[in-house]
Amino acid sequence: MKKLAVFASGNGGNLQSILEAARDKIIDAQVVLVVCDNPNAYCIKRAKNFNIECLVFNPQDFTSKKLLEDYILNKIEPLNLDYICLAGYMRILSKRFVHKYQDKIINIHPSLLPSFKGAHGIYDAFQYGVKIMGVTIHYVDEEIDHGKIIAQECFHVQDDDTLETVEEKIHDIEHPLYVKVLKMLCNKGE
Ligand code: GRF
């Protein structure tokens, strides 16, 4: 069974679907830790509901990115993680961190990369007026929203779509896609 940590900063909708998939044995993995950089985030409650340990911190309590990452690394290193799943984690990992977990960090991004990188992928794509929107899951490398693509899924934007409806469509795609990718990576023996 693979060991996962999920890093999240906000709502935790993707975290929820990963936790459910692990609980229901759809993926051959256990979430051993949730890492959250926002003490008020709803994802903490989701982790608690599943009795998953949560490392919560306030970034302002650290005087440098290095110290902040050391805090996380000290916690995760003994866990022998197979994968770190970024799921709405709003911090950029340093090169040092990425190198330590090369090919083990996965991110979900709400656009068809390499288009619309950054924190407002859905808004930016919708404002641009693209007719096909979608989601990307990729390995994390040193660049932002960059790295080998594992999976993408898309949909056609309809004339009556609004920012709210496309956001909903993106999230509806994201949750099963993350599970599908983790199934592919974790259930190798099937
Ligand atoms: C998702 O849209 C994900 O693609 C992006 O941040 C959002 C997180 O949503 N990276 P949630 O916290 O998983 O609900």
mmCIF file of C-alpha atoms and ligand atoms in Angstrom, residues 8 10-15 46 87-90 107-110 122 135 170-171 174-175, ligand 1:
data_model
loop_
_atom_site.group_PDB
_atom_site.id
_atom_site.type_symbol
_atom_site.label_atom_id
_atom_site.label_comp_id
_atom_site.label_asym_id
_atom_site.label_seq_id
_atom_site.Cartn_x
_atom_site.Cartn_y
_atom_site.Cartn_z
ATOM 1 C CA ALA A 8 -3.972 21.778 0.753
ATOM 2 C CA GLY A 10 -8.483 25.845 1.268
ATOM 3 C CA ASN A 11 -11.748 24.050 0.751
ATOM 4 C CA GLY A 12 -10.266 20.594 0.260
ATOM 5 C CA GLY A 13 -12.700 19.204 -2.297
ATOM 6 C CA ASN A 14 -9.904 17.241 -3.954
ATOM 7 C CA LEU A 15 -8.626 16.113 -0.567
ATOM 8 C CA ARG A 46 -12.221 17.225 6.308
ATOM 9 C CA ALA A 87 -4.533 19.737 -3.929
ATOM 10 C CA GLY A 88 -5.074 23.467 -3.901
ATOM 11 C CA TYR A 89 -1.847 24.110 -1.965
ATOM 12 C CA MET A 90 -1.173 27.779 -2.576
ATOM 13 C CA ASN A 107 -0.331 18.705 -8.707
ATOM 14 C CA ILE A 108 -3.813 19.358 -10.028
ATOM 15 C CA HIS A 109 -4.332 22.539 -11.983
ATOM 16 C CA PRO A 110 -7.697 23.813 -13.212
ATOM 17 C CA ILE A 122 -10.357 29.105 -14.365
ATOM 18 C CA VAL A 135 -7.998 20.152 -15.876
ATOM 19 C CA ILE A 170 -13.999 22.015 -13.522
ATOM 20 C CA HIS A 171 -14.467 20.753 -9.973
ATOM 21 C CA GLU A 174 -11.118 17.319 -10.941
ATOM 22 C CA HIS A 175 -12.265 14.984 -8.213
HETATM 23 C C1 GRF B 1 -8.649 23.252 -7.470
HETATM 24 O O1 GRF B 1 -9.359 23.906 -8.485
HETATM 25 C C2 GRF B 1 -7.278 22.864 -7.959
HETATM 26 O O2 GRF B 1 -7.228 22.566 -9.302
HETATM 27 C C3 GRF B 1 -6.482 24.109 -7.689
HETATM 28 O O3 GRF B 1 -7.004 24.615 -6.482
HETATM 29 C C4 GRF B 1 -8.355 24.187 -6.317
HETATM 30 C C5 GRF B 1 -8.466 23.530 -4.987
HETATM 31 O O4 GRF B 1 -9.795 23.171 -4.669
HETATM 32 N N1 GRF B 1 -5.078 23.814 -7.654
HETATM 33 P P1 GRF B 1 -10.076 22.254 -3.407
HETATM 34 O O5 GRF B 1 -9.452 22.929 -2.196
HETATM 35 O O6 GRF B 1 -9.492 20.899 -3.660
HETATM 36 O O7 GRF B 1 -11.585 22.205 -3.275
#
